Coordinates of C-alpha atoms in Angstrom, one line a residue:
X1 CA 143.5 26.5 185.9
X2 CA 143.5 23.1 184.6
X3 CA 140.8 21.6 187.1
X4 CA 140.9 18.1 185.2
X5 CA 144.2 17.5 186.3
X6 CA 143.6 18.1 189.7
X7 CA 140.7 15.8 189.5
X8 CA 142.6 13.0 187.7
X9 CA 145.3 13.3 190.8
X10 CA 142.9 13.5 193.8
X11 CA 141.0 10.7 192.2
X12 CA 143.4 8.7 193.5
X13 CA 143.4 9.3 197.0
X14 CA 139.8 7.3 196.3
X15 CA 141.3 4.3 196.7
X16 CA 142.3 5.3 200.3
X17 CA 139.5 6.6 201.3
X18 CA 136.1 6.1 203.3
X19 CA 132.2 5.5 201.9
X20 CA 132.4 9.7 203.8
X21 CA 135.9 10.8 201.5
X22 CA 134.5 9.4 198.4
X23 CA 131.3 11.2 198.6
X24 CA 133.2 14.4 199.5
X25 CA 135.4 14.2 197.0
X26 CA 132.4 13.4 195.0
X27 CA 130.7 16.5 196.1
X28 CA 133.8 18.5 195.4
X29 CA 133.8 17.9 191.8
X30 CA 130.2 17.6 190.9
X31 CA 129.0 20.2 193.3
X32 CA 131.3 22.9 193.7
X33 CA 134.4 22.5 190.7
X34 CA 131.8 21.6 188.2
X35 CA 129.1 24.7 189.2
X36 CA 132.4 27.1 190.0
X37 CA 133.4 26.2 186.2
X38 CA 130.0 25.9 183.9
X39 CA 128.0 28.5 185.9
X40 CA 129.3 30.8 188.6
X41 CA 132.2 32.3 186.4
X42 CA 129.7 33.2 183.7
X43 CA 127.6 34.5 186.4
X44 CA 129.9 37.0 188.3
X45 CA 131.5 37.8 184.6
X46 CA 129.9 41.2 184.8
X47 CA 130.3 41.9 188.6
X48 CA 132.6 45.3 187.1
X49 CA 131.6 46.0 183.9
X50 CA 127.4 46.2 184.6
X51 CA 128.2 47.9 188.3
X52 CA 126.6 51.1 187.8
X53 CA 126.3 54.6 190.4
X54 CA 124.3 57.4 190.4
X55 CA 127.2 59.4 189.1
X56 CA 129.8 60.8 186.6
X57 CA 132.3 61.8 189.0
X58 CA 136.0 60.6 187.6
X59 CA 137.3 57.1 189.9
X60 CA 133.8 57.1 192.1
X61 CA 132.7 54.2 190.4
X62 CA 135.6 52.5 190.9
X63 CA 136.1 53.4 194.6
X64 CA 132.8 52.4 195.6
X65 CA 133.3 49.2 193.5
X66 CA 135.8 48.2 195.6
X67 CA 134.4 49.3 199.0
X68 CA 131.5 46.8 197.8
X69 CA 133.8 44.0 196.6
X70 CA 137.0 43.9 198.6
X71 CA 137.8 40.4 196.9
X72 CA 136.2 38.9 194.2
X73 CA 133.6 36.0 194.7
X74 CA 135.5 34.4 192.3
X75 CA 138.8 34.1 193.2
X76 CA 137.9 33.5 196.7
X77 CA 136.4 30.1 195.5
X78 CA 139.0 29.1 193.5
X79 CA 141.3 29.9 196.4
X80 CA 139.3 27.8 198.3
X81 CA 139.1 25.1 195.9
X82 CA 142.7 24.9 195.4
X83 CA 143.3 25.1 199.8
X84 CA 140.9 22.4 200.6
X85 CA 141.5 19.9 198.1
X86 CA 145.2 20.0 199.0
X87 CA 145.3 18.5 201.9
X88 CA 144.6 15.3 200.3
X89 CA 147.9 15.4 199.0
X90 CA 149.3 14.3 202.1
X91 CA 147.8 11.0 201.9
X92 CA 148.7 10.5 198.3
X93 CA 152.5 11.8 199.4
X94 CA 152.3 9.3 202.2
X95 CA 151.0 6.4 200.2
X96 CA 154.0 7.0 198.0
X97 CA 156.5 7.2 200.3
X98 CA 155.3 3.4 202.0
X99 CA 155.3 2.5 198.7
X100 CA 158.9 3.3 198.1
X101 CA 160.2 2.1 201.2
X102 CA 158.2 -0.6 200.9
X103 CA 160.1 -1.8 197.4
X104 CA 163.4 -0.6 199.2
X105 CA 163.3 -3.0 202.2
X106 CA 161.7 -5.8 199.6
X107 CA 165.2 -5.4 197.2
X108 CA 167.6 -6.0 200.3
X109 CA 165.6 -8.4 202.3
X110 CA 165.3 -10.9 199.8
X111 CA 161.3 -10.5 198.5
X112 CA 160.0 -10.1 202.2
X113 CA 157.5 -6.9 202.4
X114 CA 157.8 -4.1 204.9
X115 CA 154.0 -3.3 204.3
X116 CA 151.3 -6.1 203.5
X117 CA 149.2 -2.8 202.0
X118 CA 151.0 0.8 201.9
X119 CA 147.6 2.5 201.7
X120 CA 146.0 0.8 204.7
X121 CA 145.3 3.3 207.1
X122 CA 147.6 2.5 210.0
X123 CA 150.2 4.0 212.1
X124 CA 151.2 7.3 210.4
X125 CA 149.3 7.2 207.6
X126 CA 146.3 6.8 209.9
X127 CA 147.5 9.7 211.2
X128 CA 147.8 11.9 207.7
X129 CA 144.4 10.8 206.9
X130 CA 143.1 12.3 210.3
X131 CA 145.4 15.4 209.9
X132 CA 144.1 16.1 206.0
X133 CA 140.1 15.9 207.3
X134 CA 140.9 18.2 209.7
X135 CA 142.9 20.8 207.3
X136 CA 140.1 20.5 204.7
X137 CA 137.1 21.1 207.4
X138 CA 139.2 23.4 209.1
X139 CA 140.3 25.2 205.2
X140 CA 136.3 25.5 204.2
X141 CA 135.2 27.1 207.7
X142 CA 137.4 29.3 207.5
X143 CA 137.2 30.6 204.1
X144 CA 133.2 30.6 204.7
X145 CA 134.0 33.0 207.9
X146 CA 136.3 35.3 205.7
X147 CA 133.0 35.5 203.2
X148 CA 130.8 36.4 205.9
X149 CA 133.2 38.8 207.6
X150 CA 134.1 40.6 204.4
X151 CA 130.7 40.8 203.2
X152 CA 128.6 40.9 206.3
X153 CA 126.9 37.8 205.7
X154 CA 125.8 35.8 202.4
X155 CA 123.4 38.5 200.9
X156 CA 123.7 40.4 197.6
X157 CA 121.9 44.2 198.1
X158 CA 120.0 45.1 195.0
X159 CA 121.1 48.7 196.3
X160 CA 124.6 50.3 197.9
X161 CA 125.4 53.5 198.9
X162 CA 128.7 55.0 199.2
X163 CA 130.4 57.8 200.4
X164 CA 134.0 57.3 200.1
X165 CA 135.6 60.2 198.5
X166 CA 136.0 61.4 195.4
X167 CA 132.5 60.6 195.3
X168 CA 130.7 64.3 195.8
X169 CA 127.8 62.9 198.0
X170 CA 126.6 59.7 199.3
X171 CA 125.6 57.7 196.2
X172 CA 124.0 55.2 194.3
X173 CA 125.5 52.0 193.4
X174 CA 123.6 48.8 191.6
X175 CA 125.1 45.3 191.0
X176 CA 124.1 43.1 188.1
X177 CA 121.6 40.3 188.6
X178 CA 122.2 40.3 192.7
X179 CA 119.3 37.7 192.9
X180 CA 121.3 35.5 190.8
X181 CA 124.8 36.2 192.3
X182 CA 122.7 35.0 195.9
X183 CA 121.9 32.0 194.6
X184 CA 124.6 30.8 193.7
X185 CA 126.6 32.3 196.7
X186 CA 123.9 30.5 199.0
X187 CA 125.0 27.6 196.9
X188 CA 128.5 27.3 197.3
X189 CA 127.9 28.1 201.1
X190 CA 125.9 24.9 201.3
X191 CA 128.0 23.0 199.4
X192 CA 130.9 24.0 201.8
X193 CA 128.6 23.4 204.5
X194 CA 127.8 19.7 203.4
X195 CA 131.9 19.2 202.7
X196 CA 132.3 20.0 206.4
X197 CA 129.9 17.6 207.6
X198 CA 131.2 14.7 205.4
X199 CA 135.1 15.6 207.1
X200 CA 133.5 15.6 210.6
X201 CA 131.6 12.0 209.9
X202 CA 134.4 10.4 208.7
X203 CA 136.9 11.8 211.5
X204 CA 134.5 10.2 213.7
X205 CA 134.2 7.2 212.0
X206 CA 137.9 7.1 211.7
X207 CA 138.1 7.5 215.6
X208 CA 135.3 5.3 216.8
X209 CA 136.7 2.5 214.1
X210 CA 140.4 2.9 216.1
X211 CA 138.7 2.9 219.6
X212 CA 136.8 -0.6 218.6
X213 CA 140.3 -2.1 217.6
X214 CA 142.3 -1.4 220.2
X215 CA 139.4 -2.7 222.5
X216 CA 139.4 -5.8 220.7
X217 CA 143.1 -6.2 220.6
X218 CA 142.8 -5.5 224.6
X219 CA 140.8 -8.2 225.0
X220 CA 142.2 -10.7 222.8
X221 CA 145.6 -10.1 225.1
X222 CA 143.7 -10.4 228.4
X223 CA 142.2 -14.2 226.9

């Protein structure tokens, strides 16, 4: 996947964003694209070809390889990659579509603008933005759930056993450099963690910033 072009077209959505959405987005690219590219593919590179049991029974290996490793590290982050950036999208999308209607109403009304700024959050774009922080916190808790639920937490045993059949007995089964396959599981688990945060301050920012206008505007009606 061509993960410069979808940095070049979230960058964008920069320009719409908080001090909080620029340093997730920030965070995103640096933290998590960057590492999932440079590092963590070469990493989990060997997770089938150096998994290794106890035995030369015919399609045991590759049972117990998938008993240990129902879905791939891998593809699970670029999944998630791919599912939380997305939601931005919609504020790019909505921009867009201001921006057209905006340049609609300004041909047949004579120069006059529908919108002083298309990408100032207000009314329903307000309303995208909120929407898109809570997809993309809502997107990385979940996929760190399924991780946890499909591999009973965030470790990486140095040693499996398994007795699914045609295995002949309970054996054996060793992954490649589980140390470093932890630590850089551990690290993308953070780095979700920290993305999740950075949604949830700036939906509350968002919020409290909306509450403190419409007291104002209360108040400037009741002088």
């Amino acid at each position: 996947m061509n993960w410069g072009s979808l940095e070049a077209l979230l960058s964008g959505v920069n320009k719409y964003s908080t001090v909080f959405g620029q340093v997730w987005l920030s965070m995103v690219f640096v933290f998590r694209v960057l590492v999932f590219v440079v590092a963590a593919q070469r990493v989990w590179g060997d997770d089938s070809k150096d998994f290794d049991c106890n035995t030369k029974q015919p399609g045991c290996v590759n049972v117990c390889y998938d008993s240990i490793f129902p879905i791939s590290h891998i593809r699970l982050w670029a999944l998630q990659l791919i599912f939380v950036t997305c939601p931005s999208l919609m504020v790019v999308g909505h921009v867009k579509y201001r921006e057209k209607k905006d340049m609609e109403y300004t041909t047949s009304h004579k120069g006059k603008h529908l919108y002083a700024n298309p990408g100032k959050k207000r009314g329903g774009l307000w309303w995208t933005y909120l929407v898109s922080l809570i997809f993309k916190a809502g997107l990385d808790a979940g996929f760190l759930y399924v991780l946890h639920y499909v591999y009973k937490g965030y470790d990486m045993p140095r040693l499996s056993k398994c007795t699914l059949p045609p295995c002949p007995n309970t054996v054996d089964c060793y992954i490649s450099r589980p140390t470093e396959k932890k630590i850089f599981t551990l690290f993308m688990v953070v780095s979700s963690a920290v993305c999740i945060l950075m949604c949830i301050c700036e939906m509350i920012y968002l919020i409290f910033k909306r509450i403190k206008k419409l007291i104002l505007r209360k108040k400037d009606q009741e002088i």
